[in-house]
Coordinates of C-alpha atoms in Angstrom, one line a residue:
M1252 CA 13.3 -13.1 19.2
P1253 CA 12.1 -9.5 18.8
S1254 CA 9.1 -8.7 20.9
Q1255 CA 5.9 -8.2 19.0
P1256 CA 4.2 -4.7 19.4
P1257 CA 0.9 -4.8 21.2
L1258 CA -2.2 -5.1 19.0
P1259 CA -3.9 -1.7 18.4
P1260 CA -7.2 -1.2 20.2
A1261 CA -10.3 -2.1 18.2
L1262 CA -13.3 0.1 17.7
R1263 CA -16.6 -0.8 19.2
R1264 CA -19.4 -2.5 17.3
R1265 CA -22.4 -0.1 17.6
L1266 CA -24.0 0.1 14.2
G1267 CA -27.1 -2.0 13.2
V1268 CA -28.6 -2.4 9.8
L1269 CA -30.6 0.8 9.9
D1270 CA -27.7 3.0 11.0
A1271 CA -25.3 1.4 8.4
T1272 CA -27.9 1.8 5.6
A1273 CA -28.5 5.4 6.5
I1274 CA -24.8 6.2 6.4
G1275 CA -24.5 4.5 3.0
L1276 CA -27.6 6.2 1.5
G1277 CA -26.7 9.5 3.1
S1278 CA -23.3 9.3 1.2
M1279 CA -25.0 8.5 -2.1
L1280 CA -27.6 11.2 -1.8
G1281 CA -25.1 14.0 -0.9
A1282 CA -24.6 17.1 -2.9
G1283 CA -24.0 15.0 -6.0
V1284 CA -27.7 14.2 -6.5
F1285 CA -28.4 18.0 -6.8
V1286 CA -25.8 18.7 -9.4
V1287 CA -24.7 15.5 -11.3
F1288 CA -27.6 15.4 -13.7
S1289 CA -26.6 18.5 -15.7
P1290 CA -23.0 17.5 -16.7
A1291 CA -24.2 13.9 -17.2
A1292 CA -27.1 15.1 -19.5
A1293 CA -24.7 17.4 -21.4
L1294 CA -22.6 14.3 -22.2
A1295 CA -25.3 11.6 -22.7
G1296 CA -28.1 13.7 -24.1
P1297 CA -31.4 11.7 -24.3
L1298 CA -29.5 8.6 -23.1
L1299 CA -29.1 10.0 -19.6
P1300 CA -31.2 7.1 -18.1
A1301 CA -28.9 4.6 -19.9
A1302 CA -25.9 6.3 -18.4
V1303 CA -27.5 6.0 -14.9
A1304 CA -28.2 2.3 -15.7
V1305 CA -24.6 1.6 -16.7
A1306 CA -23.4 3.3 -13.5
G1307 CA -25.8 1.2 -11.5
V1308 CA -24.7 -2.0 -13.0
V1309 CA -21.0 -1.3 -12.3
A1310 CA -21.9 -0.1 -8.8
C1311 CA -23.9 -3.3 -8.2
C1312 CA -20.9 -5.4 -9.1
N1313 CA -18.7 -3.4 -6.8
A1314 CA -21.3 -3.6 -4.0
I1315 CA -21.5 -7.4 -4.2
A1316 CA -17.7 -7.6 -4.1
S1317 CA -17.6 -5.1 -1.2
A1318 CA -20.2 -7.1 0.7
Q1319 CA -18.4 -10.3 0.3
L1320 CA -15.1 -8.9 1.5
A1321 CA -16.5 -6.7 4.3
A1322 CA -18.3 -9.7 5.8
L1323 CA -15.1 -11.7 5.7
Y1324 CA -12.8 -8.9 6.9
P1325 CA -14.9 -6.6 9.1
A1326 CA -12.2 -4.2 9.9
S1327 CA -11.7 -0.4 9.4
G1328 CA -10.2 0.5 6.0
G1329 CA -12.4 -1.2 3.4
T1330 CA -10.5 -2.1 0.2
Y1331 CA -7.2 -1.1 1.6
V1332 CA -7.5 -4.0 4.0
Y1333 CA -9.0 -6.4 1.4
G1334 CA -6.3 -5.6 -1.2
R1335 CA -3.5 -6.3 1.4
R1336 CA -5.1 -9.6 2.5
R1337 CA -6.0 -11.0 -0.9
L1338 CA -3.6 -9.4 -3.3
G1339 CA -0.6 -8.1 -1.3
P1340 CA 0.6 -4.9 0.2
W1341 CA 1.1 -2.9 -3.0
P1342 CA -2.5 -3.3 -4.4
G1343 CA -3.8 -2.5 -1.0
F1344 CA -1.7 0.6 -0.7
I1345 CA -2.8 1.8 -4.2
A1346 CA -6.4 1.5 -3.2
G1347 CA -5.9 3.1 0.2
W1348 CA -3.8 6.0 -1.0
G1349 CA -6.2 6.7 -3.9
F1350 CA -9.1 6.7 -1.5
V1351 CA -7.5 8.9 1.1
T1352 CA -6.1 11.5 -1.2
G1353 CA -9.1 11.6 -3.6
K1354 CA -11.7 11.7 -0.9
T1355 CA -9.9 14.3 1.2
A1356 CA -10.2 16.6 -1.8
S1357 CA -13.9 15.6 -2.1
C1358 CA -14.4 16.5 1.6
A1359 CA -13.1 20.0 0.9
A1360 CA -15.3 20.3 -2.2
M1361 CA -18.4 19.1 -0.3
A1362 CA -17.7 21.6 2.5
L1363 CA -17.3 24.4 0.0
T1364 CA -20.6 23.4 -1.7
F1365 CA -22.3 23.7 1.6
G1366 CA -20.7 27.1 2.2
H1367 CA -21.9 28.3 -1.2
Y1368 CA -25.5 27.2 -0.5
L1369 CA -25.6 28.7 3.0
A1370 CA -23.6 31.9 2.7
P1371 CA -22.2 32.5 -0.8
G1372 CA -20.2 35.6 0.3
Y1373 CA -18.6 33.7 3.1
A1374 CA -18.3 30.2 1.6
V1375 CA -14.8 29.4 2.8
P1376 CA -15.2 30.3 6.5
V1377 CA -18.5 28.6 6.6
A1378 CA -16.9 25.5 5.0
V1379 CA -14.1 25.5 7.6
A1380 CA -16.7 25.8 10.4
A1381 CA -18.7 22.9 9.0
V1382 CA -15.5 20.6 8.9
A1383 CA -14.7 21.5 12.5
A1384 CA -18.3 20.9 13.7
L1385 CA -18.7 17.6 11.9
T1386 CA -15.3 16.4 13.1
G1387 CA -16.5 17.2 16.6
V1388 CA -19.6 15.1 16.0
N1389 CA -17.4 12.2 14.9
L1390 CA -15.2 12.5 18.0
L1391 CA -18.4 12.0 20.1
G1392 CA -18.7 8.4 18.7
I1393 CA -20.1 6.6 15.7
T1394 CA -23.6 6.5 17.1
R1395 CA -23.7 10.3 17.1
T1396 CA -22.5 10.3 13.5
A1397 CA -25.3 7.8 12.5
L1398 CA -28.0 9.9 14.3
L1399 CA -27.0 13.2 12.6
T1400 CA -26.8 11.3 9.2
R1401 CA -30.4 10.1 9.7
V1402 CA -31.6 13.6 10.4
L1403 CA -29.8 15.1 7.3
L1404 CA -31.0 12.2 5.1
A1405 CA -34.6 12.9 6.1
V1406 CA -34.3 16.5 4.9
V1407 CA -32.7 15.4 1.6
L1408 CA -35.4 12.8 1.0
A1409 CA -38.2 15.4 1.7
S1410 CA -36.6 17.7 -0.9
L1411 CA -36.3 15.0 -3.5
V1412 CA -40.0 14.1 -3.0
L1413 CA -40.8 17.7 -3.8
V1414 CA -38.6 17.7 -6.9
A1415 CA -40.4 14.6 -8.1
A1416 CA -43.8 16.1 -7.5
A1417 CA -42.8 19.3 -9.3
A1418 CA -41.6 17.3 -12.3
V1419 CA -44.9 15.4 -12.5
V1420 CA -47.2 18.4 -12.3
G1421 CA -45.2 20.3 -14.8
P1422 CA -45.4 22.3 -17.0
H1423 CA -43.5 20.1 -19.5
P1424 CA -41.5 21.1 -22.5
P1425 CA -43.1 20.4 -25.9
S1426 CA -42.5 17.0 -27.3
G1427 CA -39.7 16.8 -29.9
A1428 CA -37.5 19.3 -28.1
V1429 CA -34.0 19.1 -29.5
P1430 CA -31.5 17.7 -26.9
A1431 CA -28.3 19.6 -26.2
G1432 CA -25.3 18.2 -28.0
P1433 CA -27.0 16.3 -30.9
D1434 CA -24.1 13.9 -31.3
A1435 CA -23.9 12.9 -27.6
A1436 CA -26.5 10.1 -27.9
A1437 CA -24.5 8.4 -30.7
N1438 CA -21.2 8.8 -28.9
I1439 CA -20.6 5.8 -26.7
R1440 CA -17.6 7.4 -25.0
N1441 CA -19.7 10.3 -23.9
V1442 CA -22.4 8.0 -22.5
L1443 CA -19.7 6.1 -20.6
S1444 CA -18.2 9.4 -19.3
A1445 CA -21.6 10.4 -18.1
A1446 CA -21.9 7.0 -16.4
G1447 CA -18.5 7.7 -14.7
L1448 CA -19.9 10.9 -13.3
V1449 CA -23.0 9.2 -12.0
F1450 CA -21.0 6.3 -10.6
F1451 CA -19.1 8.8 -8.5
A1452 CA -22.4 9.8 -6.8
F1453 CA -23.2 6.1 -6.3
A1454 CA -20.0 5.3 -4.6
G1455 CA -21.1 6.1 -1.0
Y1456 CA -21.8 2.5 -0.1
A1457 CA -18.1 2.1 0.4
R1458 CA -18.6 4.0 3.7
I1459 CA -20.4 1.0 5.1
A1460 CA -17.4 -1.2 4.3
T1461 CA -14.9 1.2 5.7
L1462 CA -16.9 1.2 9.0
G1463 CA -16.8 -2.6 9.1
E1464 CA -15.1 -2.7 12.5
E1465 CA -18.0 -0.8 14.1
V1466 CA -20.9 -2.8 12.7
K1467 CA -22.8 -5.4 14.8
D1468 CA -22.9 -8.9 13.3
P1469 CA -21.0 -7.8 10.2
A1470 CA -21.5 -11.0 8.2
R1471 CA -25.3 -10.3 8.3
T1472 CA -25.5 -6.5 8.6
I1473 CA -23.0 -5.3 6.0
P1474 CA -24.4 -7.1 3.0
R1475 CA -28.0 -6.1 3.9
A1476 CA -27.0 -2.5 4.5
I1477 CA -25.0 -2.2 1.2
F1478 CA -27.7 -3.8 -1.0
T1479 CA -30.5 -1.8 0.6
A1480 CA -28.7 1.5 0.3
L1481 CA -27.6 0.9 -3.2
S1482 CA -31.1 -0.3 -4.4
L1483 CA -32.7 2.8 -2.9
A1484 CA -30.2 5.1 -4.4
F1485 CA -30.5 3.5 -7.9
V1486 CA -34.3 3.8 -7.9
I1487 CA -34.0 7.5 -6.8
Y1488 CA -31.3 8.4 -9.4
L1489 CA -33.0 6.6 -12.3
G1490 CA -36.4 8.1 -11.3
L1491 CA -35.0 11.6 -11.1
A1492 CA -33.2 11.2 -14.5
L1493 CA -36.5 10.2 -16.2
L1494 CA -38.5 12.9 -14.5
L1495 CA -36.1 15.7 -15.1
Q1496 CA -35.8 14.8 -18.8
G1497 CA -39.6 15.0 -19.1
H1498 CA -39.9 18.2 -17.2
L1499 CA -37.0 20.5 -18.2
P1500 CA -36.0 21.5 -21.7
A1501 CA -32.9 19.5 -22.8
Q1502 CA -30.8 22.6 -23.2
Q1503 CA -31.7 23.9 -19.7
L1504 CA -31.0 20.5 -18.1
A1505 CA -27.6 20.3 -19.7
L1506 CA -26.5 23.8 -18.8
S1507 CA -28.1 24.2 -15.4
T1508 CA -25.9 24.6 -12.3
A1509 CA -28.9 23.6 -10.1
P1510 CA -31.2 21.3 -12.1
L1511 CA -33.3 20.1 -9.2
L1512 CA -33.9 23.6 -8.0
D1513 CA -34.8 24.6 -11.6
A1514 CA -37.3 21.7 -11.7
V1515 CA -39.1 23.2 -8.8
T1516 CA -38.9 26.9 -9.7
G1517 CA -40.1 26.1 -13.2
S1518 CA -43.2 24.4 -11.9
S1519 CA -46.5 25.2 -10.1
L1520 CA -44.7 24.2 -6.8
Q1521 CA -42.1 27.0 -7.0
G1522 CA -42.9 28.0 -3.4
G1523 CA -41.0 24.9 -2.3
A1524 CA -37.7 26.1 -3.6
P1525 CA -36.3 26.9 -0.1
L1526 CA -36.8 23.2 0.8
V1527 CA -34.7 22.1 -2.2
Q1528 CA -32.0 24.6 -1.1
A1529 CA -32.2 23.1 2.4
G1530 CA -32.0 19.6 1.0
A1531 CA -28.9 20.5 -1.0
A1532 CA -27.2 22.0 2.1
A1533 CA -28.2 18.9 4.2
G1534 CA -27.0 16.6 1.4
S1535 CA -23.6 18.4 1.4
L1536 CA -23.3 18.1 5.2
G1537 CA -24.4 14.4 5.2
A1538 CA -22.0 13.5 2.5
L1539 CA -19.2 15.5 4.2
L1540 CA -19.9 13.7 7.5
A1541 CA -19.7 10.3 5.9
L1542 CA -16.6 11.2 3.9
I1543 CA -14.7 12.4 6.9
T1544 CA -15.7 9.3 8.8
G1545 CA -14.6 7.0 5.9
V1546 CA -11.3 8.7 5.2
G1547 CA -10.5 8.7 8.9
R1548 CA -11.1 4.9 9.2
T1549 CA -9.0 4.2 6.1
T1550 CA -6.2 6.5 7.5
L1551 CA -6.4 4.5 10.7
A1552 CA -6.0 1.2 8.8
M1553 CA -3.1 2.5 6.8
A1554 CA -1.4 3.8 9.9
R1555 CA -1.8 0.4 11.6
E1556 CA 0.2 -1.2 8.8
R1557 CA 2.7 1.7 8.8
D1558 CA 1.8 2.8 5.3
L1559 CA 1.1 6.1 7.0
P1560 CA 2.7 7.4 10.2
A1561 CA 2.0 5.0 13.1
A1562 CA 0.8 7.9 15.3
L1563 CA -2.3 8.2 13.2
A1564 CA -3.5 4.7 14.5
R1565 CA -4.1 6.1 18.0
V1566 CA -7.6 5.2 19.3
G1567 CA -9.1 6.4 22.5
G1568 CA -11.5 8.7 24.3
A1569 CA -14.8 7.8 26.1
H1570 CA -16.4 6.8 22.7
T1571 CA -13.4 4.8 21.4
V1572 CA -12.7 6.8 18.2
P1573 CA -9.7 7.1 15.9
F1574 CA -9.1 10.7 17.1
A1575 CA -5.6 11.1 15.6
A1576 CA -6.8 10.1 12.1
E1577 CA -10.0 12.2 12.4
L1578 CA -8.2 15.3 13.5
T1579 CA -5.5 14.9 10.8
V1580 CA -8.1 14.5 8.1
A1581 CA -9.9 17.6 9.3
A1582 CA -6.7 19.6 9.3
A1583 CA -5.9 18.5 5.7
V1584 CA -9.3 19.4 4.5
I1585 CA -9.1 22.8 6.1
V1586 CA -5.7 23.4 4.6
L1587 CA -7.1 22.6 1.2
L1588 CA -10.0 25.0 1.7
L1589 CA -7.7 27.8 2.7
T1590 CA -4.9 27.3 0.1
T1591 CA -6.4 25.9 -3.1
E1592 CA -9.3 26.4 -5.5
V1593 CA -10.9 23.2 -4.3
L1594 CA -13.6 22.8 -7.0
T1595 CA -10.9 22.7 -9.7
V1596 CA -8.7 20.0 -8.2
V1597 CA -11.1 17.2 -7.3
G1598 CA -11.8 15.9 -10.8
F1599 CA -9.2 13.2 -10.2
S1600 CA -11.2 11.8 -7.3
S1601 CA -13.5 9.9 -9.7
F1602 CA -10.5 8.1 -11.2
G1603 CA -9.2 7.3 -7.7
V1604 CA -12.6 5.8 -6.7
L1605 CA -12.7 3.6 -9.9
V1606 CA -9.2 2.3 -9.2
Y1607 CA -10.2 1.6 -5.6
Y1608 CA -13.1 -0.5 -6.8
A1609 CA -11.0 -2.3 -9.4
V1610 CA -8.9 -3.5 -6.6
T1611 CA -12.1 -4.5 -4.7
N1612 CA -13.3 -6.7 -7.6
A1613 CA -9.8 -8.2 -8.1
S1614 CA -9.7 -9.0 -4.4
A1615 CA -13.2 -10.6 -4.4
Y1616 CA -12.2 -12.7 -7.4
T1617 CA -9.7 -14.6 -5.3
L1618 CA -12.4 -15.8 -2.8
T1619 CA -13.4 -19.4 -2.8
G1620 CA -16.4 -19.7 -0.6
R1621 CA -19.0 -17.6 -2.4
P1622 CA -22.7 -16.9 -1.6
W1623 CA -25.2 -17.6 -4.4
Y1624 CA -25.5 -13.9 -5.3
A1625 CA -21.8 -13.4 -6.0
P1626 CA -20.6 -15.5 -8.9
R1627 CA -17.0 -14.9 -9.9
W1628 CA -18.0 -13.5 -13.3
L1629 CA -19.5 -10.5 -11.6
N1630 CA -16.1 -9.6 -10.2
V1631 CA -14.7 -9.7 -13.8
L1632 CA -17.6 -7.5 -15.0
G1633 CA -17.0 -5.1 -12.2
F1634 CA -13.3 -4.9 -12.7
L1635 CA -13.6 -4.3 -16.4
G1636 CA -16.4 -1.8 -15.9
C1637 CA -14.3 0.2 -13.4
L1638 CA -11.4 0.3 -15.9
T1639 CA -13.6 1.2 -18.8
L1640 CA -15.2 4.1 -16.9
A1641 CA -11.9 5.2 -15.6
V1642 CA -10.2 5.6 -19.0
T1643 CA -13.2 7.4 -20.5
L1644 CA -12.9 10.2 -17.9
P1645 CA -11.4 13.5 -19.0
P1646 CA -7.6 13.2 -19.6
G1647 CA -6.8 15.8 -16.9
S1648 CA -8.6 13.8 -14.3
V1649 CA -6.8 10.6 -15.3
L1650 CA -3.3 12.3 -15.4
G1651 CA -3.9 14.1 -12.1
M1652 CA -4.7 11.0 -10.0
A1653 CA -2.1 9.0 -11.8
A1654 CA 0.5 11.5 -10.7
V1655 CA -0.8 11.4 -7.1
L1656 CA -0.7 7.6 -7.1
A1657 CA 2.8 7.6 -8.5
A1658 CA 4.0 10.1 -5.9
G1659 CA 2.5 8.0 -3.1
M1660 CA 4.1 4.8 -4.4
T1661 CA 7.5 6.5 -4.8
V1662 CA 7.4 7.7 -1.2
R1663 CA 6.4 4.2 0.1
L1664 CA 9.2 2.6 -1.9
V1665 CA 11.7 5.0 -0.4
V1666 CA 10.4 4.4 3.1
L1667 CA 10.6 0.6 2.7
R1668 CA 14.1 0.8 1.5
L1669 CA 15.1 3.0 4.4
R1670 CA 13.5 0.5 6.9
Q1671 CA 15.4 -2.4 5.3
S1672 CA 18.7 -0.6 5.5
R1673 CA 18.5 0.1 9.2
P1674 CA 20.3 -2.3 11.4
E1675 CA 18.1 -4.4 13.7
V1676 CA 18.3 -3.4 17.3
P1677 CA 18.5 -6.4 19.6
G1678 CA 15.5 -6.8 21.9
S1679 CA 13.5 -4.2 20.0

């Protein structure tokens, strides 16, 4: 009988409900909340709140599926693990590979966004420094990650309160202002495309699931943290959509590169503009911190199953962290920052996230013991919702991620064939 390899060391359970909720909410209120309303408004026109609502419904279905699965399988890796356990190795690989590749590009984009806010003339070196610094925080342990996330989240929430106040006090555009893109409201595809953009901003609750191995009492903590974070994010996004539409002229909202900043500078509270800029920078850092953490844990899970090099599964240090995966992710992000035009290559990430959650819903559908809040039809709704939003994304985004997924599947198939062709060594 061949000897079995030793089990990989587990991560320590250190996160409670507050920390897990903060990490999820910090991911959902990253740089996206400061920029997503303009492209979404350009597509959906006056139906922007409806697009937010559609995104919220799909996100809710996905959150319920994630909560069910994460409580049952509280291990690092999120849907990569769920897909393997419930559907088989290939669906799990597709979810994990789409998440790791898409979110690595998102890490680079988030870091570059921070660089542009902090030092526009030196955005790339500042972005590289941010990746290095946050990776260092992660290597100090998950409790340090949670603490920094709470600090950054406080700055973001303070800036959003200011934006809401500015939108309320006005001045307001005259009633009857013509919305940008007069056909957008009547075009269901455009509304769904806008929902796809907003959904991408909602998707941060996945970070709670990918950290399942580090959560205390996961069967209780993970569902509470996911539902709390998503509920708060939905209220904030829907409230901001309504307030911005009532405060900014439709054309300005659709074309702005910084709609929340415009909301403040165009009001009687314009002196608070630096706080909004600080909030955007903090949101970028908070989302980047959570992204690096989540991608590192999924990389760890894939390495444990040898879908990525086994060396990436190494865990150690005084704080029991997946240092090999964390350092590799950081290196990949830095390479992207130094060699590519990051902001032009991350469009496919939305498609990858939607594929990831389609696998989540399909995995949850196979569960038999179900809590009262998770009827099976919600998994069907979530699965169909993910596919619908995915196919309504711009064709370039769909084709880009489809090519990345195909490349990953081809490499995995070749590696599996090579492993099968090797003669078995006795006693190995």
